[in-house]
Structures are given as structure tokens and as C-alpha cells.
XYZ file of C-alpha atoms in Angstrom:
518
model
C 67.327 75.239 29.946
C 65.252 71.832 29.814
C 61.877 72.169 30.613
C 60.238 69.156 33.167
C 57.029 68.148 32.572
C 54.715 69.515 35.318
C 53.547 65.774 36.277
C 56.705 64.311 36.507
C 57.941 67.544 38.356
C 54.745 66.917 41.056
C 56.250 63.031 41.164
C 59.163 63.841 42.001
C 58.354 66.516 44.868
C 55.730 64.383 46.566
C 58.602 61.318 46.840
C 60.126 60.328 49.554
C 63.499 58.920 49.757
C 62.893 56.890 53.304
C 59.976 55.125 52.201
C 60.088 51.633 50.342
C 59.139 51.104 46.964
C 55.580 50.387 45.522
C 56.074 46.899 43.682
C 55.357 46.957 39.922
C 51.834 44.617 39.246
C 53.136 41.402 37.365
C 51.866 41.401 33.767
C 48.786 39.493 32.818
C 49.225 36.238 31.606
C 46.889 35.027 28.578
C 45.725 31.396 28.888
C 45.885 29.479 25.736
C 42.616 28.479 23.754
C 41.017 24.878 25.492
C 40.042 23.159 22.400
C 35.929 22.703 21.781
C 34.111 20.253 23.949
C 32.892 18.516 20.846
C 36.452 17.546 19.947
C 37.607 16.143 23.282
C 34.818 13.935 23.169
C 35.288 13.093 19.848
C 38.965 12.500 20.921
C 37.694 9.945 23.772
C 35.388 8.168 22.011
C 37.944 7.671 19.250
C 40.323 6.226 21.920
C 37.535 3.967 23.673
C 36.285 2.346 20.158
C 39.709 1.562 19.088
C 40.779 1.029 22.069
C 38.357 -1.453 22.520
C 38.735 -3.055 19.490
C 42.155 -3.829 19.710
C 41.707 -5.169 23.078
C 39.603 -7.680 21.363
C 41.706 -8.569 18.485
C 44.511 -9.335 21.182
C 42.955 -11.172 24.291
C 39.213 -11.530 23.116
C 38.873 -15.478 21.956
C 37.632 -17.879 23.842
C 38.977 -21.236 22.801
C 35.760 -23.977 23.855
C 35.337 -27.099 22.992
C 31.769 -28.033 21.829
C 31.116 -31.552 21.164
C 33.635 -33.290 19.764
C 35.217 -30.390 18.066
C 37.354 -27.301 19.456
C 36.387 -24.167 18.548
C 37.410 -20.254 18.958
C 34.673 -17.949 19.777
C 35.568 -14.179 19.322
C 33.178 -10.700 19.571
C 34.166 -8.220 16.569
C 32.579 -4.836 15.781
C 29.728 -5.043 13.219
C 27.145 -2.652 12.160
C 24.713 -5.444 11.686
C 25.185 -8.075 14.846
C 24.673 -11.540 13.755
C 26.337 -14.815 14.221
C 28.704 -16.049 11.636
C 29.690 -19.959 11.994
C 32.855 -20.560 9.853
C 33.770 -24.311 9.233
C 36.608 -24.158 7.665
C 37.309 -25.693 4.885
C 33.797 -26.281 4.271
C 32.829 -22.723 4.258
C 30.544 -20.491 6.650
C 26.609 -20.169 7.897
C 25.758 -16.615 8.755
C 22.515 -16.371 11.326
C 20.588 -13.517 11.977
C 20.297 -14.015 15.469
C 20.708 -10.355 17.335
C 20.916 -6.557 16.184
C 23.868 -4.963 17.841
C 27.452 -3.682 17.169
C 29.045 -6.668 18.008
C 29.276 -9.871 16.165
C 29.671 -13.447 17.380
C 32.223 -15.476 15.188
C 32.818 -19.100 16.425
C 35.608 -20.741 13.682
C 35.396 -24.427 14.170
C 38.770 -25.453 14.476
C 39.697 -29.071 14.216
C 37.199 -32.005 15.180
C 38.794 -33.635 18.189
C 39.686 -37.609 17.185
C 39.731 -38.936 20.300
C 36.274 -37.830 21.253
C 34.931 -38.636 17.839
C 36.098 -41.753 18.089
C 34.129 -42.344 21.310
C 31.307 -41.291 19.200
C 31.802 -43.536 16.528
C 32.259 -46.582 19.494
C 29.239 -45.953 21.020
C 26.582 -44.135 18.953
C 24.197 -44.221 21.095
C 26.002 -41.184 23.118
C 24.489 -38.982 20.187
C 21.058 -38.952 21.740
C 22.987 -37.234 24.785
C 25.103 -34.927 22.065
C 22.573 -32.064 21.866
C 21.992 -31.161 25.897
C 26.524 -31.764 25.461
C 26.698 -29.143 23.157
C 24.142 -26.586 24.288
C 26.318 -26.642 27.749
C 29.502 -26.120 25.893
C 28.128 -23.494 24.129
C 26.867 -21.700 26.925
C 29.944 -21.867 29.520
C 32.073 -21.434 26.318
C 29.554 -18.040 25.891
C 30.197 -16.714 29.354
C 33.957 -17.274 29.646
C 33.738 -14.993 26.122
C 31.579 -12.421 27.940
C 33.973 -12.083 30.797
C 37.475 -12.035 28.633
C 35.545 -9.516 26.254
C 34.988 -7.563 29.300
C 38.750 -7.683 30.291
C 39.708 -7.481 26.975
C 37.920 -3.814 26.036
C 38.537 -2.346 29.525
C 42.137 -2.961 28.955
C 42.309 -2.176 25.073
C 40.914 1.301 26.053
C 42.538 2.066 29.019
C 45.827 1.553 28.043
C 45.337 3.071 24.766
C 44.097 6.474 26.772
C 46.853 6.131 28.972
C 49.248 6.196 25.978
C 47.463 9.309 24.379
C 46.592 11.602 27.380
C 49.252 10.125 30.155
C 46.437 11.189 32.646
C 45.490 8.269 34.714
C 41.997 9.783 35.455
C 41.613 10.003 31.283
C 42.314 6.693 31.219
C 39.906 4.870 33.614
C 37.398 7.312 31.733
C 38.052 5.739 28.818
C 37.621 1.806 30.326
C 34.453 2.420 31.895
C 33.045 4.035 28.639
C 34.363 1.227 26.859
C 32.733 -1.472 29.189
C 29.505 0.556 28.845
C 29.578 0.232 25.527
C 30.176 -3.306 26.073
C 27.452 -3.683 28.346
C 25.191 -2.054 26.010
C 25.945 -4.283 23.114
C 25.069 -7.291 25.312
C 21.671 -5.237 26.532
C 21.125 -4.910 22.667
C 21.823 -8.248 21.682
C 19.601 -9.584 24.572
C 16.939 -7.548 23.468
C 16.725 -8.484 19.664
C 17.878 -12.552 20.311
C 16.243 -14.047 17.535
C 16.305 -17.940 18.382
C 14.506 -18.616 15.440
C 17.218 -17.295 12.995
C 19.232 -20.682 12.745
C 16.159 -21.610 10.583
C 17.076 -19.873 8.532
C 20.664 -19.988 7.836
C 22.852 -18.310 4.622
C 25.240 -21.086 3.714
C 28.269 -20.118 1.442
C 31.411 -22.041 0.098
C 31.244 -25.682 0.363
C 28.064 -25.901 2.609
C 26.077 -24.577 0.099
C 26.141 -28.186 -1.717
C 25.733 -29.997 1.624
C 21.763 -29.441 2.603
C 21.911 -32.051 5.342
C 23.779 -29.585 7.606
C 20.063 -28.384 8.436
C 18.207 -31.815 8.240
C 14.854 -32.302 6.345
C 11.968 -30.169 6.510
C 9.778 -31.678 8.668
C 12.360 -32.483 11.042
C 13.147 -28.647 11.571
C 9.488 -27.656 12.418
C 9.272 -30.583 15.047
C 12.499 -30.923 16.856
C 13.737 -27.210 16.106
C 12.190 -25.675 18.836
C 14.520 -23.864 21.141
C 18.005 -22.161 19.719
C 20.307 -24.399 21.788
C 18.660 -27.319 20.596
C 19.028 -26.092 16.950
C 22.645 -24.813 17.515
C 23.732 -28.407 18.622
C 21.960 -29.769 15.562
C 23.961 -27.598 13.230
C 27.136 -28.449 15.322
C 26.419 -32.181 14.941
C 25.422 -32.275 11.705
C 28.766 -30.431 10.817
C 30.638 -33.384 12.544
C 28.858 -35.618 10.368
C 30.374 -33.490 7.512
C 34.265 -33.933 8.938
C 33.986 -37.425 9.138
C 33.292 -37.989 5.720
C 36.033 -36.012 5.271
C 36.631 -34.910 1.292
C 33.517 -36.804 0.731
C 30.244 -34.921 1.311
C 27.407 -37.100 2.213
C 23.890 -37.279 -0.128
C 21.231 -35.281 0.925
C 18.946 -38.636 2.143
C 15.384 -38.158 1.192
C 12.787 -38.434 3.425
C 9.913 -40.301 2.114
C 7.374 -37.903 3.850
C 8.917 -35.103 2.380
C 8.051 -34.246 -1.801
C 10.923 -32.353 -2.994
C 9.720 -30.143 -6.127
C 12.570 -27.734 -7.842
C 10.832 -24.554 -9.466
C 13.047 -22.896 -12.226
C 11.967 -20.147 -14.487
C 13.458 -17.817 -17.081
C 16.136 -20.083 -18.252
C 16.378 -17.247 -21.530
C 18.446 -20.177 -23.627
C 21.402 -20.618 -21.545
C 22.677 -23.952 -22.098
C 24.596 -24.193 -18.303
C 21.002 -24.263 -16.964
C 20.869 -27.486 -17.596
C 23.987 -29.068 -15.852
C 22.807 -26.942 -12.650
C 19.699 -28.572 -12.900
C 20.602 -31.937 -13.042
C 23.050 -31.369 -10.401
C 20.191 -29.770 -8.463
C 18.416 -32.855 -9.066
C 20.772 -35.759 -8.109
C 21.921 -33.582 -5.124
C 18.113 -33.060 -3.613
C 16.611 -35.972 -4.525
C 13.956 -33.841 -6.509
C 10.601 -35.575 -7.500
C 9.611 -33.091 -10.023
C 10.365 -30.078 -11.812
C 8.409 -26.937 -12.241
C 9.563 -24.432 -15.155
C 7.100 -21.360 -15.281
C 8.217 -20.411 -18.616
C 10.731 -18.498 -20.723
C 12.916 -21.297 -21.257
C 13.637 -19.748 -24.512
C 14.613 -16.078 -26.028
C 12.620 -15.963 -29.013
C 10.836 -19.197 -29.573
C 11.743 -20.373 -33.003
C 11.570 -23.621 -34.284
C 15.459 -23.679 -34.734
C 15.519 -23.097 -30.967
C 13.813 -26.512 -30.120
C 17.287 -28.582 -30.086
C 18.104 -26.764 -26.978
C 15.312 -28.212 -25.326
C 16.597 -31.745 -25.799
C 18.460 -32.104 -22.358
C 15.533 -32.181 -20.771
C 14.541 -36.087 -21.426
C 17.569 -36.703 -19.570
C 16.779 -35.114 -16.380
C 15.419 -38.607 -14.918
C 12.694 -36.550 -13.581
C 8.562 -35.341 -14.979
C 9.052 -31.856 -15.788
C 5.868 -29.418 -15.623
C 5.807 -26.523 -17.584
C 3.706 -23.372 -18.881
C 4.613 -20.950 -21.357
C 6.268 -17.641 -21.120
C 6.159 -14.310 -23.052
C 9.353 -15.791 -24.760
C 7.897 -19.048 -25.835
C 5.570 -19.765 -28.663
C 3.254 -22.104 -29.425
C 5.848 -23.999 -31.531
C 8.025 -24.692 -28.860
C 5.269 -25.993 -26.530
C 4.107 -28.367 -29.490
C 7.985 -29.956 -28.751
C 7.381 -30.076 -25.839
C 4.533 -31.709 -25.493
C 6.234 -34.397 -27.412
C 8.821 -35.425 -24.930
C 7.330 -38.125 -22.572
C 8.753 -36.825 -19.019
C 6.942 -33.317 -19.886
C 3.486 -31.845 -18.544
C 2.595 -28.968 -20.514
C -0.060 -26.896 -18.518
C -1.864 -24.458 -20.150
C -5.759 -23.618 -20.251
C -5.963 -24.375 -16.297
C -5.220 -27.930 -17.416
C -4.800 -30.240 -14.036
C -2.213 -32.765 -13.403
C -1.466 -35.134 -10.803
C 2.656 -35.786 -10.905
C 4.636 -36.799 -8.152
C 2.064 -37.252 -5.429
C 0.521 -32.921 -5.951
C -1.879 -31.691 -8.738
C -0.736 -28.888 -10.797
C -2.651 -26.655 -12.588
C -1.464 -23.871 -14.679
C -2.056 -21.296 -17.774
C 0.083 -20.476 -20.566
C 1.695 -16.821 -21.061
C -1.052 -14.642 -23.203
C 1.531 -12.798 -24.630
C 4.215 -13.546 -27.085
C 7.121 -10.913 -26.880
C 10.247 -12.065 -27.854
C 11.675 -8.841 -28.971
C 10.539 -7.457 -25.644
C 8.081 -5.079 -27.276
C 5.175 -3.579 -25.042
C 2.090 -5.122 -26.171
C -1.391 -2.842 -25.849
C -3.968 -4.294 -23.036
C -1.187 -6.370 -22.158
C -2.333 -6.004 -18.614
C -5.571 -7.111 -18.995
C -4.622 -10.041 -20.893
C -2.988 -11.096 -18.051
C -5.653 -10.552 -15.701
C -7.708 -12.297 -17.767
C -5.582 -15.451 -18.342
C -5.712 -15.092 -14.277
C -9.039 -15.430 -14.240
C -9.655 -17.968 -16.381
C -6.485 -20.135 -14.227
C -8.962 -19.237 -11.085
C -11.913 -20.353 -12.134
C -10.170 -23.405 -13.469
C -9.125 -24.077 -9.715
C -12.606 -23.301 -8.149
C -14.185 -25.897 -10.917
C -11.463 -28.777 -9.801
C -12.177 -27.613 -6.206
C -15.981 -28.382 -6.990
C -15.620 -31.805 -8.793
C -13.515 -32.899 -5.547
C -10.171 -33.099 -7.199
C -8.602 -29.173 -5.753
C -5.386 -28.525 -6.970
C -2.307 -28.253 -4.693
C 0.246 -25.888 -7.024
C -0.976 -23.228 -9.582
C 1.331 -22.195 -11.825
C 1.731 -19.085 -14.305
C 4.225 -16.874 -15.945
C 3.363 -13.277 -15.153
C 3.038 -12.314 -11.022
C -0.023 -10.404 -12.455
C -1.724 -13.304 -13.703
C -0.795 -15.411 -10.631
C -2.108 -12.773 -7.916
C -5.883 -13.621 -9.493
C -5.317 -17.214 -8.219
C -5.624 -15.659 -4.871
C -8.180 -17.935 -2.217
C -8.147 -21.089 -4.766
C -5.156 -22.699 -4.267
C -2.455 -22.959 -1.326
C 0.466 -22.168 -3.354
C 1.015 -20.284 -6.874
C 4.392 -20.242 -8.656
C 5.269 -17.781 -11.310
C 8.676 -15.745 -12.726
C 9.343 -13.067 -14.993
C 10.931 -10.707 -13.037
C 14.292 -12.232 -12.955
C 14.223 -11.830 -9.230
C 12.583 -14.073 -6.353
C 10.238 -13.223 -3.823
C 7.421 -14.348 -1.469
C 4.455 -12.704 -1.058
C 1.328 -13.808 1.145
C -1.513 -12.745 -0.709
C -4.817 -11.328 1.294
C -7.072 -14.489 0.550
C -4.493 -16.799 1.822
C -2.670 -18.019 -1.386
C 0.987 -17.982 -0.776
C 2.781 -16.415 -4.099
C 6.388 -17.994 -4.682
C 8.072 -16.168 -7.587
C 11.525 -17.268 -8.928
C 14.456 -15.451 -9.973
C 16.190 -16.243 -13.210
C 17.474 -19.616 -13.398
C 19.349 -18.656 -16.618
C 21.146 -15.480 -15.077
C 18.871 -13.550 -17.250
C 20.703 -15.713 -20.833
C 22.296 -13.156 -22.997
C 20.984 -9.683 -20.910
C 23.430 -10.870 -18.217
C 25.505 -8.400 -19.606
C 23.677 -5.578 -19.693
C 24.438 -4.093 -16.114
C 27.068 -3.567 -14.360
C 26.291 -6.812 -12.179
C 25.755 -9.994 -14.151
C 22.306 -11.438 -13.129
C 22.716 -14.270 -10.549
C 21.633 -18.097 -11.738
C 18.268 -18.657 -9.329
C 16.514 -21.458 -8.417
C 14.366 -22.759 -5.081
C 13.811 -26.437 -3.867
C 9.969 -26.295 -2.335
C 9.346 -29.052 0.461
C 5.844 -30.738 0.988
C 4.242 -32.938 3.621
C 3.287 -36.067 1.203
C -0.111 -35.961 3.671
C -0.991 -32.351 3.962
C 0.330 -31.894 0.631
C 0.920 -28.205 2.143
C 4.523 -26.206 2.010
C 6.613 -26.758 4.336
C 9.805 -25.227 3.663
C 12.241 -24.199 0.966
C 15.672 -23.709 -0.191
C 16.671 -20.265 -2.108
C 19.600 -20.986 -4.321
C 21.661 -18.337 -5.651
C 24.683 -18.762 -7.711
C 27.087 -16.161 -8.992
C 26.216 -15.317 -12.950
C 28.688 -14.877 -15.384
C 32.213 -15.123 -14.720
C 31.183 -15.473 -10.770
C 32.070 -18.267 -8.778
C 30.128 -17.931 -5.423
C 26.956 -20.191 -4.033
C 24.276 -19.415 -1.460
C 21.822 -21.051 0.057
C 19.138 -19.934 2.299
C 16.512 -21.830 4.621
C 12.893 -20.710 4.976
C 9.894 -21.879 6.502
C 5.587 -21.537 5.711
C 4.903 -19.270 8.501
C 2.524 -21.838 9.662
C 5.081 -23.996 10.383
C 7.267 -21.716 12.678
C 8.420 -23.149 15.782
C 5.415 -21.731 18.555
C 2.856 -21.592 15.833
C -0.519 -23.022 16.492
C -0.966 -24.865 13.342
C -3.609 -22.997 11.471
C -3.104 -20.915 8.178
C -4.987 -18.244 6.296
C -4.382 -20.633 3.132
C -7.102 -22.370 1.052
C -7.764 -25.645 3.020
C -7.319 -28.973 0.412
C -9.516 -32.009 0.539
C -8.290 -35.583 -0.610
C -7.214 -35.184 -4.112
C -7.636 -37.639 -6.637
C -4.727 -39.610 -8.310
C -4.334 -39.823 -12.294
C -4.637 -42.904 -13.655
């Protein structure tokens, strides 16, 4: 006989038949794993930044004309800001004018003829051009601000529509992406730099054209608010579309002395042909070389020095830790060449130059005991050459040396000192108030071109003074791709003194009257 279980036998004594059944409790359910907070917001901003950018590729130009051309403005993502002026086929500027993750591009599209040609019947609308443009610019500006508005709103919404089909997910995802928007634009407000077309990057065509920014002197006085100095640029680059293939010469300004400082040529013979170019296309008055023309100075080296009688131009020059005495003795010979050495003064072109010759002779690049305080002293000596023309009433206007080490001891006795060496410019304000302008290599470094991975780019700077003053005003960095390169930049600078809003003075040495050489 089967035995019951004592608890099952209780059960089923205690049951009764008439009453209803307990229900059975439902089974738990498990709920699946949400994913981590970090990755749905991930997820969303993902969706509102491209989102937003595609909204922008799609609907985000603004098609304005300006002047007498029609452009297309457009905002793109950037992790620099900027403004980037294409003129196509002429080539780009790139301004510095706001930090933010948005860029401004405005392609010039076609110059208008009709309106040209109402420019070309009655020039004297171009005194009016400059207010034209700066309104153009600025309704074309805010019809971009509202499309980009639309345009990101849209991009993102229906983008987070698409990938969480949750309409509430989706407005999210707008109104972050118009606060981004809106934070760009708080951004860019905050950093405007209206200064920064001053200073423009030029590349492609407009790198030859130097008129696109006007002269020197012309930029400190009527540059002095960015709309004003946007509508320049804007009618200047008209000027260039109506020459069409033909880009006009760079017309000199006769209050304006054009000098073009080259240095560390290191025997390349293409030097030469960018110099003379540099030359005809500037309308340079002089030339200053601050040495290491050649590689190892020997006299079977002097034939390369030959181009320079042809150069139409004086050419001042001081020896470098690559040159020797022999090929200054050729030098010296050529009758469009002022060798400087021993703190030697000369007045060429309207400015006195004074300048001291490399202590060093290194062709083989060996490291020379005390060479450092052979430079220092061959600073010296250039520096108390300076104080004793300051004293006889003839102060010198441009210093020049070879070593940055030996040019820094010039410091509080001249305005301006030039030097090279490095094979890479710079500017330096030194504490005494000389202003140190050092130049890259205008041979792409010669035969170590090749030596890194990067060939060395071909430098060289055109320096603007005031013919009165005889003070800096402004220059031009050139940079051209080295070997086997093909690309061109050119950058704007001003003397800090002569910043739009500044009052004038300057820390520099102050000149008097110099005299003239007979």
C-alpha cells in the first residue's frame, strides 16, 4: 500500500470542494537592462552634431549679393572658427576673425556685369562702394543666421526622428542643436577679432596679387573698422576680375620704401629668379641679404653670385657663418652691392644701414669653441657702432647681422634689426624697444632641404617704411613650398604701433634727421 505524504494528506483533508479556487500569482517578469546614461547621451549628441551638420550642407547658404558680385555665404563645423574668403579662380584669404566651432565661408561667385558696368560708367559711385558693401554683408549675415537656424533645427530633428521614432526625442534633439547654434554665435561674438583682415593668409593666385590689401600706409589710416576693411578686400577683388587673366602691378606708393630682406640662400640657384620676381612684382627699392648666400665659401663658388648685378636693384649685405672673406672681396666688387661689416653705415634707398659681418666661419657646420661669445661680442661692437652714428647726428634706421645672438645686443640703438640663421622667421620685440625681424631661409635651406621629412619652405619678407618717419610700418611674410612643392602664402602684418586704435607712440629708439650720402 502507497504511503501519502503527511502534508499533502493534511491538504487534502482541510479542502473544501464548495469553495472557489485560490488563483496561482503570475510569474515575475524581468525587465531588460536600460543601457548606461553615458551612452544615450552619447547617442543624442551624435544625432544633434550630425544632424546639424547635414542640415547645413543641405539648406544652410545664403546666396547675397555684395557689391557688384554674387556670392554664397555658408556656416561649416571647424575646430578653429575663422573666416575663409574663396575667390575662385584666384584662390582664397583665410582671416582669423572669431574662435568658435563654426566657420564662415563666403565663395565669391561670379562678378555681376551689369552692375560692374555701372561701375565702370560712373566711377565716382566707388566712393559710395564701401558703406554698399558693408550693408550687403550684414543683411546677407543675418539672412545666414536665420537659415542656419532653420537649417540645424531641422537637420537634427529629423535625423532623431529617423533614429528613435519618438517625437519627444526628436524636438530634444532640435533644441540641443539650436543651443549649440546659439552658443557658437555667443562664442564667435565674444572672440570677433575686427582687426584680423589685417592680417590676411593669401594662397593660390592671390598670393602674387598684393594690391588685394592696398599699401601700407593706407591700411593703418583708412582700415579702421572691419566692415570698412571687408568692403576694401571685396573691392579690391573686383578690381582683380576686371582685369580678368591679367593681374594688375602692385603700384608703388611713393611714401612707402619697399625693402625685401632675404637670408640663407645656402647656393640655390632658383633664389634668384624668386627674387627678381619678388622685385619687379613689389616694386622693391633695395635688398637686404643677412648672409649665407653660400655653402662653403670658396672661390669657385663666386660665379654663382653673378645674378645679382642684374637685379636692377642696390643690394646690402653682411656675411654669414657660410661665407668667407673671399666671397665678400667679390662682392664688394659688383657696383649695385653694399657690403656691411665692422658697423659700417650706409645710406641706400632713402634708410641708413648698418651692419657686422658673421665672426665665425663654419662651412662644414662644425661647433666652434666661445662661439657664443664671439657673437656677443661682434654684437657689441655693431651697438656701439650705432650709439657712435647716433652721437655724430647721422642714427641708423636698419641694423643688420647674421646670428639672432649677435642682433639681440643691438637692443635700444636702433628701431629695427634684421638677422637669419635659423632657417625659420620670426618677430620678436626686444625689452629696450628694438624690434628683431629674423628671416627664414630664402634658399629652402640649399642642399639640407632634404634632410627631413618636410623639405624646408623658400622664405622671404617685403618690410614697408614711411619715407618720413623712416619707421616700419608693415610687412609681407612670403612662404613658398620647397622642393618639389608648388604652394604660395602670403601673410599681412603690422608694427604694433601702427594698429588701428593705437595712440601713436612706441617703445622703439626714437630717430632724428639722418644724413644723406653723398
Amino acid at each position: 500500500m502507497a504511503r501519502v505524504p503527511v502534508a499533502a494528506l493534511s491538504t487534502m483533508l482541510n479542502r473544501n470542494p464548495n469553495r472557489p479556487a485560490r488563483p496561482r500569482p503570475l510569474p515575475a517578469l524581468e525587465l531588460a537592462d536600460r543601457p548606461s546614461p553615458w551612452l544615450r547621451a552619447l547617442g543624442l549628441t551624435t544625432v544633434v552634431l550630425v544632424g546639424a551638420w547635414l542640415g547645413l550642407l543641405i539648406v544652410g547658404d545664403v546666396r547675397a549679393p555684395v557689391g557688384p558680385m554674387d556670392t554664397t555665404m555658408t556656416l561649416r563645423p571647424s575646430l578653429s572658427g575663422g573666416t575663409k574668403i574663396n575667390v575662385s579662380p584666384l584662390g582664397s584669404l583665410s582671416l582669423d576673425s572669431h574662435v568658435a566651432p563654426v566657420r564662415l565661408d563666403v565663395n565669391v561667385d561670379q562678378l555681376d556685369p551689369l552692375r560692374s558696368q555701372a561701375l565702370v560708367d560712373h566711377p565716382e559711385r566707388l566712393s559710395g562702394l564701401q558703406d554698399e558693401v558693408a550693408r550687403d554683408v550684414e543683411h546677407g549675415t543675418l539672412d545666414l543666421a536665420v537659415r542656419s537656424c532653420i537649417a540645424v533645427v531641422s537637420g537634427a530633428t529629423a535625423l532623431g526622428l529617423a533614429v528613435y521614432r519618438r517625437p519627444r526625442r526628436a524636438l530634444a534633439a532640435g533644441g540641443l542643436a539650436l543651443g549649440l547654434l546659439a552658443a557658437s554665435g555667443v562664442s564667435a561674438y565674444a572672440t570677433w577679432n575686427p582687426k584680423s583682415v589685417l592680417e590676411p593668409r593669401f594662397s593660390g593666385l592671390l598670393s602674387s596679387a598684393p594690391s588685394v590689401v592696398g599699401n601700407a600706409r593706407s591700411i593703418v589710416t583708412e582700415f579702421d573698422v572691419y566692415q570698412k576693411e571687408l568692403a576694401r578686400l571685396v573691392t579690391n577683388v573686383t578690381k582683380l576680375y576686371d582685369v580678368t587673366s591679367t593681374l594688375p602691378a602692385y603700384r608703388p606708393d611713393p611714401s612707402t620704401i619697399r625693402v625685401l630682406h632675404v637670408s640663407d640662400i645656402h647656393l640655390n640657384p632658383a633664389s634668384w629668379k624668386i627674387i627678381g620676381s619678388l622685385v619687379e612684382q613689389y616694386k622693391v627699392d633695395v635688398i637686404v641679404d643677412s648672409g649665407d648666400t653660400m655653402d662653403h665659401g670658396t672661390a669657385a663658388e663666386n660665379g654663382f653670385l653673378d645674378p645679382i648685378r642684374d637685379l636692377g636693384v642696390p643690394y646690402v649685405w653682411v656675411r654669414g657663418n657660410h661665407d668667407s672673406r673671399t666671397t665678400q672681396r667679390y662682392l664688394e666688387r659688383m657696383t649695385n652691392v653694399r657690403v656691411l661689416d665692422d658697423g659700417r653705415a650706409e645710406t641706400v634707398a632713402g634708410l641708413r644701414f648698418a651692419g657686422i659681418g658673421d665672426p665665425q666661419f663654419t662651412p662644414d657646420r662644425s661647433t666652434v669653441p666661445g662661439s657664443a661669445a664671439s657673437e656677443q661680442l661682434a654684437g657689441d661692437r655693431l651697438a656701439s657702432a650705432l650709439r657712435d652714428q647716433r652721437t655724430a647726428g647721422t642714427p641708423v634706421d636698419v641694423a643688420v647681422a647674421h646670428e639672432p645672438s649677435a642682433a639681440r645686443e643691438t637692443d635700444g640703438t636702433v628701431p629695427l634689426v634684421l638677422c637669419g640663421h635659423l632657417h625659420h622667421e620670426g618677430t620678436e620685440l626686444l625689452p629696450y624697444g628694438t624690434r628683431l625681424r629674423r628671416e627664414g631661409s630664402t634658399g629652402g635651406s640649399g642642399l639640407r632641404a632634404v634632410e627631413h621629412t618636410y623639405p624646408a619652405p623658400i622664405e622671404a619678407s617685403i618690410l614697408y617704411f614711411d619715407r618720413d618717419s623712416r619707421r616700419l610700418q608693415a610687412w609681407d611674410a612670403i612662404k613658398l613650398g620647397g622642393l618639389g612643392l608648388s604652394t604660395a602664402e602670403v601673410s599681412r602684418h603690422l608694427a604694433d604701433e601702427n594698429q588701428p586704435g593705437a595712440t601713436g607712440t612706441s617703445r622703439s629708439p626714437s630717430p632724428t634727421p639722418s644724413a644723406t650720402s653723398p
